[in-house]
Amino acid sequence: MEPTVKPKAQAALWFIFITLLIDITGFGIIIPVLPDLIRKLLHGDISIAARYGGYLTVAYSLMQFVFAPVIGNLSDKYGRRPVLLASLLGFSIDYLFLAFAPTIWWLFLGRVIAGITGASFTTASAYIADISTNEDRAKNFGMIGAAFGLGFIIGPAIGGVLGDIGLRLPFLAASALALLNALYGFFILPESLPLEKRRPFDIKRANPIGSLKQLGKYPAVLGLAASFILIYLAAHSVQSVWNFFTEYNFNWSKKMVGASLAFVGLLIGLVQALLTRVIVPKLGNQRSVILGLLFYTVGLLFFSFATQSWMMFVFLVPYCLGGIAGPALQSIITSEVPANEQGELQGALTGLMSLTSIFGPWIMTSVFAFFTSKQAPFHFPGAHFMLGAVFMLLSAVLAARSFKKEAKRDNDSKQSI
């Protein structure tokens, strides 16, 4: 029988940190070479590759939208550990499909498999919620960002070097790393959700519509839903187009792309592992969210007008400072939900993220492709960053309104007692 004794919080936090670090390193390895692989399979140019890069992300996200609530609910019934291990095995299989793909359709098949099983961040977020108190919640969620940042230092740097040796070698390395991660989790990672805090699996709640309806029970969470959607949409102006934009605008090599992503990882790691621990306690969760979203907005606005390579590195500083918003947001929403519904909550949030990832990559890659094509009324490669800045600013406005309404509800509740 699987041990269900709740681990000591600090030790468990480091276990999940290492698991996520290995996971993100594997993902980061393939980033510098994926555009070249798509272009090779299609025998097309960078604009066509960008469109298909967006379609691949849509395929992954569509599967995530459907299956993330199922995975989240399964983790509430069976625990976080087995779900996380299944996710890591799914990624290993996905990377193998990418490594040996003879046609573009193999890439789509691999992405579908990863989308069905891919719940590493969903489950990790529920895991951290399990072991956190209200006092250290934001700080602990910052560890996810730190793992993300460090993985993006290591992964793209390795991917850039391996990509120069062979185009498909980074995918084999990523597959091996995901498999090793699953083995690490099997032998080392403890379970965080005790048997007494689990709940039965309910198919009515384990679907995208049912999980979003469950959010309605928590006004503070539901009020931030629109803000979340805009944040996720805006993020795709960077996530889905960075490789294509920098290669097109500055003729960056795979090594240069890897170096830039390593710098992103360094900044994110510093912000979420160190700065979050200082700023969030001083400003509070709500002010940290608003400040972070404004930093994101400024960074995206600067990206849109960058004309030289060095500008992208400088402008990454305000953009990555926006990372203080994420842990503060997670702290706000997870503190509203009981332990046996944390998996469902994270599944619903992943569903929201996946829903925007169906449209976000398509929107951002299409905007980039259009404004770099001959059909565009004017040449503006950074148009997608500008659109992302607009979305991020709207998100800050909606979050501020939601916080104001929540404060009014709390005040009314106190007066009625």
Short mmCIF file of N, CA, C and O in Angstrom, two decimals, residues 17-120:
data_model
loop_
_atom_site.label_atom_id
_atom_site.label_comp_id
_atom_site.label_asym_id
_atom_site.label_seq_id
_atom_site.Cartn_x
_atom_site.Cartn_y
_atom_site.Cartn_z
N PHE A 17 10.43 20.46 -6.00
CA PHE A 17 11.28 21.41 -6.73
C PHE A 17 12.20 20.67 -7.70
O PHE A 17 12.33 21.05 -8.87
N ILE A 18 12.84 19.62 -7.23
CA ILE A 18 13.76 18.85 -8.08
C ILE A 18 13.00 18.19 -9.23
O ILE A 18 13.45 18.17 -10.38
N THR A 19 11.80 17.65 -8.93
CA THR A 19 10.98 17.02 -9.97
C THR A 19 10.64 18.03 -11.06
O THR A 19 10.77 17.74 -12.26
N LEU A 20 10.21 19.21 -10.66
CA LEU A 20 9.85 20.24 -11.65
C LEU A 20 11.08 20.75 -12.39
O LEU A 20 11.01 21.04 -13.59
N LEU A 21 12.21 20.86 -11.69
CA LEU A 21 13.44 21.32 -12.33
C LEU A 21 13.84 20.38 -13.47
O LEU A 21 14.16 20.84 -14.58
N ILE A 22 13.80 19.08 -13.22
CA ILE A 22 14.15 18.11 -14.26
C ILE A 22 13.13 18.17 -15.40
O ILE A 22 13.48 18.11 -16.58
N ASP A 23 11.86 18.33 -15.04
CA ASP A 23 10.79 18.41 -16.04
C ASP A 23 10.99 19.61 -16.97
O ASP A 23 10.94 19.49 -18.20
N ILE A 24 11.24 20.78 -16.40
CA ILE A 24 11.40 21.99 -17.20
C ILE A 24 12.70 21.97 -18.00
O ILE A 24 12.77 22.48 -19.12
N THR A 25 13.75 21.37 -17.43
CA THR A 25 15.00 21.24 -18.18
C THR A 25 14.77 20.44 -19.46
O THR A 25 15.25 20.83 -20.54
N GLY A 26 14.02 19.35 -19.35
CA GLY A 26 13.70 18.55 -20.53
C GLY A 26 12.91 19.33 -21.55
O GLY A 26 13.17 19.27 -22.76
N PHE A 27 11.93 20.10 -21.09
CA PHE A 27 11.13 20.92 -21.99
C PHE A 27 12.00 22.00 -22.65
O PHE A 27 11.90 22.27 -23.85
N GLY A 28 12.89 22.61 -21.85
CA GLY A 28 13.74 23.68 -22.37
C GLY A 28 14.74 23.20 -23.40
O GLY A 28 15.14 23.97 -24.29
N ILE A 29 15.14 21.94 -23.32
CA ILE A 29 16.12 21.40 -24.26
C ILE A 29 15.64 21.48 -25.71
O ILE A 29 16.43 21.75 -26.62
N ILE A 30 14.34 21.28 -25.93
CA ILE A 30 13.84 21.21 -27.32
C ILE A 30 13.50 22.57 -27.91
O ILE A 30 13.31 22.69 -29.12
N ILE A 31 13.42 23.61 -27.08
CA ILE A 31 12.95 24.91 -27.57
C ILE A 31 13.83 25.49 -28.68
O ILE A 31 13.31 25.94 -29.70
N PRO A 32 15.16 25.48 -28.55
CA PRO A 32 15.97 26.11 -29.60
C PRO A 32 15.89 25.42 -30.96
O PRO A 32 16.18 26.05 -31.98
N VAL A 33 15.50 24.13 -30.99
CA VAL A 33 15.56 23.38 -32.26
C VAL A 33 14.19 23.08 -32.85
O VAL A 33 14.10 22.67 -34.02
N LEU A 34 13.11 23.28 -32.09
CA LEU A 34 11.78 22.93 -32.61
C LEU A 34 11.42 23.69 -33.88
O LEU A 34 10.89 23.08 -34.83
N PRO A 35 11.67 25.01 -33.97
CA PRO A 35 11.33 25.70 -35.23
C PRO A 35 12.05 25.12 -36.44
O PRO A 35 11.45 24.98 -37.52
N ASP A 36 13.32 24.73 -36.30
CA ASP A 36 14.07 24.16 -37.41
C ASP A 36 13.52 22.80 -37.81
O ASP A 36 13.49 22.45 -39.01
N LEU A 37 13.10 22.00 -36.83
CA LEU A 37 12.53 20.69 -37.14
C LEU A 37 11.21 20.86 -37.91
O LEU A 37 10.96 20.16 -38.91
N ILE A 38 10.36 21.79 -37.45
CA ILE A 38 9.09 22.05 -38.15
C ILE A 38 9.36 22.51 -39.58
O ILE A 38 8.74 22.02 -40.54
N ARG A 39 10.30 23.42 -39.74
CA ARG A 39 10.61 23.95 -41.07
C ARG A 39 11.16 22.86 -41.98
O ARG A 39 10.84 22.81 -43.17
N LYS A 40 11.98 21.97 -41.42
CA LYS A 40 12.55 20.88 -42.21
C LYS A 40 11.47 19.91 -42.68
O LYS A 40 11.46 19.47 -43.84
N LEU A 41 10.53 19.58 -41.77
CA LEU A 41 9.47 18.63 -42.13
C LEU A 41 8.49 19.24 -43.15
O LEU A 41 7.91 18.52 -43.97
N LEU A 42 8.33 20.56 -43.10
CA LEU A 42 7.39 21.24 -44.01
C LEU A 42 8.06 21.74 -45.28
O LEU A 42 7.35 22.09 -46.24
N HIS A 43 9.39 21.82 -45.27
CA HIS A 43 10.13 22.40 -46.39
C HIS A 43 9.63 23.82 -46.66
O HIS A 43 9.45 24.24 -47.81
N GLY A 44 9.41 24.58 -45.56
CA GLY A 44 8.86 25.93 -45.69
C GLY A 44 9.75 26.97 -45.04
O GLY A 44 10.84 26.66 -44.54
N ASP A 45 9.26 28.23 -45.01
CA ASP A 45 10.03 29.31 -44.42
C ASP A 45 9.61 29.53 -42.96
O ASP A 45 8.77 28.80 -42.42
N ILE A 46 10.17 30.56 -42.34
CA ILE A 46 9.95 30.79 -40.91
C ILE A 46 8.50 31.18 -40.61
O ILE A 46 7.95 30.82 -39.56
N SER A 47 7.84 31.89 -41.53
CA SER A 47 6.44 32.29 -41.31
C SER A 47 5.53 31.07 -41.28
O SER A 47 4.64 30.96 -40.44
N ILE A 48 5.75 30.12 -42.23
CA ILE A 48 4.95 28.89 -42.25
C ILE A 48 5.23 28.06 -41.01
O ILE A 48 4.31 27.51 -40.39
N ALA A 49 6.51 27.98 -40.62
CA ALA A 49 6.87 27.21 -39.43
C ALA A 49 6.22 27.80 -38.18
O ALA A 49 5.79 27.07 -37.28
N ALA A 50 6.13 29.14 -38.13
CA ALA A 50 5.49 29.79 -36.98
C ALA A 50 4.03 29.41 -36.88
O ALA A 50 3.51 29.15 -35.79
N ARG A 51 3.35 29.37 -38.02
CA ARG A 51 1.93 28.98 -38.02
C ARG A 51 1.76 27.56 -37.50
O ARG A 51 0.90 27.28 -36.65
N TYR A 52 2.58 26.63 -37.98
CA TYR A 52 2.45 25.24 -37.55
C TYR A 52 2.91 25.05 -36.10
O TYR A 52 2.41 24.18 -35.39
N GLY A 53 3.86 25.89 -35.66
CA GLY A 53 4.22 25.88 -34.25
C GLY A 53 3.02 26.24 -33.39
O GLY A 53 2.79 25.64 -32.33
N GLY A 54 2.24 27.19 -33.87
CA GLY A 54 1.00 27.56 -33.17
C GLY A 54 -0.02 26.44 -33.19
O GLY A 54 -0.67 26.15 -32.17
N TYR A 55 -0.15 25.75 -34.32
CA TYR A 55 -1.11 24.64 -34.42
C TYR A 55 -0.74 23.50 -33.48
O TYR A 55 -1.62 22.86 -32.88
N LEU A 56 0.57 23.24 -33.33
CA LEU A 56 1.02 22.18 -32.42
C LEU A 56 0.66 22.51 -30.97
O LEU A 56 0.24 21.64 -30.21
N THR A 57 0.83 23.77 -30.62
CA THR A 57 0.47 24.20 -29.27
C THR A 57 -1.03 24.09 -29.05
O THR A 57 -1.49 23.71 -27.97
N VAL A 58 -1.80 24.39 -30.09
CA VAL A 58 -3.26 24.27 -30.00
C VAL A 58 -3.66 22.82 -29.77
O VAL A 58 -4.53 22.52 -28.94
N ALA A 59 -3.02 21.90 -30.48
CA ALA A 59 -3.34 20.47 -30.33
C ALA A 59 -3.08 20.02 -28.89
O ALA A 59 -3.89 19.31 -28.28
N TYR A 60 -1.93 20.42 -28.35
CA TYR A 60 -1.59 20.09 -26.97
C TYR A 60 -2.60 20.70 -26.00
O TYR A 60 -3.09 20.03 -25.07
N SER A 61 -2.93 21.96 -26.23
CA SER A 61 -3.80 22.68 -25.30
C SER A 61 -5.24 22.17 -25.32
O SER A 61 -5.92 22.17 -24.31
N LEU A 62 -5.70 21.76 -26.49
CA LEU A 62 -7.05 21.21 -26.60
C LEU A 62 -7.19 19.95 -25.76
O LEU A 62 -8.18 19.76 -25.05
N MET A 63 -6.17 19.10 -25.82
CA MET A 63 -6.18 17.88 -25.00
C MET A 63 -6.11 18.24 -23.51
O MET A 63 -6.77 17.62 -22.68
N GLN A 64 -5.29 19.25 -23.18
CA GLN A 64 -5.19 19.70 -21.79
C GLN A 64 -6.53 20.23 -21.29
O GLN A 64 -6.93 19.96 -20.15
N PHE A 65 -7.21 20.99 -22.13
CA PHE A 65 -8.50 21.57 -21.74
C PHE A 65 -9.50 20.47 -21.37
O PHE A 65 -10.24 20.58 -20.39
N VAL A 66 -9.50 19.39 -22.16
CA VAL A 66 -10.45 18.30 -21.92
C VAL A 66 -10.03 17.44 -20.74
O VAL A 66 -10.85 17.07 -19.90
N PHE A 67 -8.73 17.15 -20.64
CA PHE A 67 -8.27 16.14 -19.68
C PHE A 67 -7.71 16.70 -18.37
O PHE A 67 -7.60 15.95 -17.40
N ALA A 68 -7.34 17.98 -18.32
CA ALA A 68 -6.79 18.53 -17.07
C ALA A 68 -7.76 18.40 -15.90
O ALA A 68 -7.35 18.04 -14.78
N PRO A 69 -9.07 18.70 -16.08
CA PRO A 69 -10.00 18.50 -14.96
C PRO A 69 -10.08 17.04 -14.51
O PRO A 69 -10.24 16.76 -13.31
N VAL A 70 -9.97 16.10 -15.47
CA VAL A 70 -9.97 14.68 -15.11
C VAL A 70 -8.75 14.36 -14.25
O VAL A 70 -8.85 13.71 -13.20
N ILE A 71 -7.59 14.82 -14.71
CA ILE A 71 -6.34 14.57 -13.98
C ILE A 71 -6.38 15.19 -12.59
O ILE A 71 -5.98 14.58 -11.60
N GLY A 72 -6.89 16.44 -12.51
CA GLY A 72 -6.97 17.11 -11.22
C GLY A 72 -7.87 16.36 -10.24
O GLY A 72 -7.53 16.19 -9.06
N ASN A 73 -9.01 15.90 -10.72
CA ASN A 73 -9.93 15.14 -9.87
C ASN A 73 -9.35 13.79 -9.48
O ASN A 73 -9.57 13.30 -8.37
N LEU A 74 -8.62 13.15 -10.41
CA LEU A 74 -7.98 11.88 -10.09
C LEU A 74 -6.94 12.06 -8.99
O LEU A 74 -6.78 11.19 -8.11
N SER A 75 -6.24 13.20 -9.00
CA SER A 75 -5.23 13.44 -7.95
C SER A 75 -5.88 13.69 -6.60
O SER A 75 -5.27 13.44 -5.56
N ASP A 76 -7.12 14.20 -6.60
CA ASP A 76 -7.85 14.35 -5.34
C ASP A 76 -8.30 13.01 -4.78
O ASP A 76 -8.52 12.87 -3.57
N LYS A 77 -8.46 12.01 -5.64
CA LYS A 77 -8.89 10.68 -5.19
C LYS A 77 -7.70 9.77 -4.89
O LYS A 77 -7.65 9.10 -3.85
N TYR A 78 -6.73 9.73 -5.81
CA TYR A 78 -5.64 8.76 -5.70
C TYR A 78 -4.33 9.36 -5.17
O TYR A 78 -3.38 8.62 -4.93
N GLY A 79 -4.29 10.69 -5.00
CA GLY A 79 -3.07 11.34 -4.53
C GLY A 79 -2.31 11.99 -5.67
O GLY A 79 -2.55 11.73 -6.85
N ARG A 80 -1.36 12.86 -5.30
CA ARG A 80 -0.62 13.62 -6.32
C ARG A 80 0.46 12.79 -7.00
O ARG A 80 0.73 12.95 -8.18
N ARG A 81 1.09 11.90 -6.23
CA ARG A 81 2.27 11.19 -6.70
C ARG A 81 2.01 10.34 -7.95
O ARG A 81 2.74 10.48 -8.95
N PRO A 82 1.02 9.44 -7.98
CA PRO A 82 0.83 8.62 -9.18
C PRO A 82 0.46 9.43 -10.41
O PRO A 82 0.86 9.09 -11.52
N VAL A 83 -0.29 10.50 -10.21
CA VAL A 83 -0.68 11.35 -11.34
C VAL A 83 0.55 12.06 -11.92
O VAL A 83 0.72 12.15 -13.14
N LEU A 84 1.42 12.52 -11.05
CA LEU A 84 2.63 13.20 -11.50
C LEU A 84 3.54 12.24 -12.26
O LEU A 84 4.11 12.59 -13.30
N LEU A 85 3.67 11.01 -11.78
CA LEU A 85 4.50 10.02 -12.45
C LEU A 85 3.96 9.69 -13.84
O LEU A 85 4.73 9.56 -14.81
N ALA A 86 2.64 9.57 -13.96
CA ALA A 86 2.02 9.30 -15.27
C ALA A 86 2.28 10.45 -16.24
O ALA A 86 2.52 10.24 -17.44
N SER A 87 2.24 11.66 -15.72
CA SER A 87 2.50 12.84 -16.55
C SER A 87 3.92 12.81 -17.10
O SER A 87 4.15 13.08 -18.30
N LEU A 88 4.88 12.48 -16.27
CA LEU A 88 6.28 12.45 -16.70
C LEU A 88 6.52 11.36 -17.74
O LEU A 88 7.28 11.57 -18.71
N LEU A 89 5.88 10.22 -17.58
CA LEU A 89 5.99 9.16 -18.59
C LEU A 89 5.38 9.60 -19.92
O LEU A 89 5.91 9.29 -21.00
N GLY A 90 4.27 10.33 -19.85
CA GLY A 90 3.63 10.84 -21.06
C GLY A 90 4.55 11.79 -21.82
O GLY A 90 4.63 11.74 -23.06
N PHE A 91 5.26 12.64 -21.09
CA PHE A 91 6.19 13.56 -21.75
C PHE A 91 7.34 12.79 -22.40
O PHE A 91 7.82 13.16 -23.48
N SER A 92 7.82 11.73 -21.75
CA SER A 92 8.90 10.93 -22.33
C SER A 92 8.49 10.34 -23.67
O SER A 92 9.26 10.36 -24.64
N ILE A 93 7.26 9.83 -23.73
CA ILE A 93 6.75 9.27 -24.98
C ILE A 93 6.59 10.36 -26.04
O ILE A 93 6.94 10.18 -27.22
N ASP A 94 6.10 11.51 -25.64
CA ASP A 94 5.93 12.64 -26.56
C ASP A 94 7.26 13.01 -27.20
O ASP A 94 7.36 13.18 -28.43
N TYR A 95 8.31 13.15 -26.41
CA TYR A 95 9.60 13.56 -26.95
C TYR A 95 10.15 12.51 -27.91
O TYR A 95 10.86 12.85 -28.87
N LEU A 96 9.85 11.23 -27.68
CA LEU A 96 10.28 10.18 -28.61
C LEU A 96 9.60 10.35 -29.95
O LEU A 96 10.22 10.18 -31.02
N PHE A 97 8.31 10.66 -29.94
CA PHE A 97 7.59 10.92 -31.19
C PHE A 97 8.23 12.10 -31.93
O PHE A 97 8.39 12.06 -33.16
N LEU A 98 8.58 13.15 -31.19
CA LEU A 98 9.21 14.30 -31.82
C LEU A 98 10.58 13.93 -32.39
O LEU A 98 10.97 14.41 -33.47
N ALA A 99 11.31 13.09 -31.68
CA ALA A 99 12.67 12.73 -32.10
C ALA A 99 12.68 11.94 -33.40
O ALA A 99 13.56 12.13 -34.25
N PHE A 100 11.70 11.05 -33.57
CA PHE A 100 11.70 10.16 -34.74
C PHE A 100 10.66 10.53 -35.79
O PHE A 100 10.42 9.76 -36.72
N ALA A 101 10.04 11.70 -35.65
CA ALA A 101 8.95 12.09 -36.55
C ALA A 101 9.42 12.17 -38.02
O ALA A 101 10.29 12.99 -38.33
N PRO A 102 8.83 11.35 -38.92
CA PRO A 102 9.18 11.45 -40.34
C PRO A 102 8.34 12.50 -41.07
O PRO A 102 8.70 12.98 -42.13
N THR A 103 7.18 12.84 -40.45
CA THR A 103 6.30 13.86 -41.04
C THR A 103 5.78 14.76 -39.92
O THR A 103 5.90 14.44 -38.73
N ILE A 104 5.18 15.88 -40.31
CA ILE A 104 4.66 16.83 -39.34
C ILE A 104 3.55 16.22 -38.48
O ILE A 104 3.37 16.60 -37.32
N TRP A 105 2.84 15.23 -39.02
CA TRP A 105 1.71 14.64 -38.30
C TRP A 105 2.16 13.84 -37.09
O TRP A 105 1.42 13.67 -36.13
N TRP A 106 3.39 13.31 -37.13
CA TRP A 106 3.93 12.64 -35.96
C TRP A 106 4.11 13.62 -34.81
O TRP A 106 3.94 13.26 -33.64
N LEU A 107 4.48 14.85 -35.14
CA LEU A 107 4.61 15.87 -34.11
C LEU A 107 3.27 16.12 -33.44
O LEU A 107 3.18 16.29 -32.22
N PHE A 108 2.21 16.15 -34.24
CA PHE A 108 0.87 16.36 -33.69
C PHE A 108 0.46 15.20 -32.78
O PHE A 108 -0.12 15.42 -31.72
N LEU A 109 0.78 13.97 -33.19
CA LEU A 109 0.44 12.80 -32.38
C LEU A 109 1.15 12.86 -31.03
O LEU A 109 0.55 12.60 -29.97
N GLY A 110 2.44 13.21 -31.05
CA GLY A 110 3.19 13.34 -29.81
C GLY A 110 2.61 14.40 -28.90
O GLY A 110 2.51 14.21 -27.68
N ARG A 111 2.23 15.53 -29.46
CA ARG A 111 1.65 16.62 -28.67
C ARG A 111 0.30 16.23 -28.07
O ARG A 111 -0.06 16.66 -26.97
N VAL A 112 -0.48 15.42 -28.80
CA VAL A 112 -1.77 14.95 -28.28
C VAL A 112 -1.55 14.05 -27.06
O VAL A 112 -2.23 14.19 -26.03
N ILE A 113 -0.58 13.13 -27.15
CA ILE A 113 -0.28 12.24 -26.01
C ILE A 113 0.16 13.06 -24.80
O ILE A 113 -0.30 12.84 -23.67
N ALA A 114 1.05 14.04 -25.03
CA ALA A 114 1.52 14.87 -23.93
C ALA A 114 0.39 15.70 -23.34
O ALA A 114 0.33 15.92 -22.13
N GLY A 115 -0.54 16.16 -24.18
CA GLY A 115 -1.66 16.95 -23.69
C GLY A 115 -2.61 16.15 -22.82
O GLY A 115 -3.15 16.67 -21.83
N ILE A 116 -2.79 14.88 -23.14
CA ILE A 116 -3.68 14.02 -22.35
C ILE A 116 -3.07 13.73 -20.98
O ILE A 116 -3.75 13.78 -19.96
N THR A 117 -1.78 13.44 -20.96
CA THR A 117 -1.14 13.02 -19.71
C THR A 117 -0.45 14.16 -18.99
O THR A 117 -0.08 14.02 -17.82
N GLY A 118 -0.23 15.28 -19.68
CA GLY A 118 0.61 16.35 -19.14
C GLY A 118 -0.04 17.14 -18.02
O GLY A 118 -0.84 18.04 -18.26
N ALA A 119 0.28 16.80 -16.80
CA ALA A 119 -0.32 17.49 -15.66
C ALA A 119 0.72 17.81 -14.60
O ALA A 119 0.40 17.91 -13.42
N SER A 120 1.98 17.96 -15.02
CA SER A 120 3.03 18.13 -14.03
C SER A 120 2.85 19.39 -13.20
O SER A 120 2.94 19.36 -11.97
#
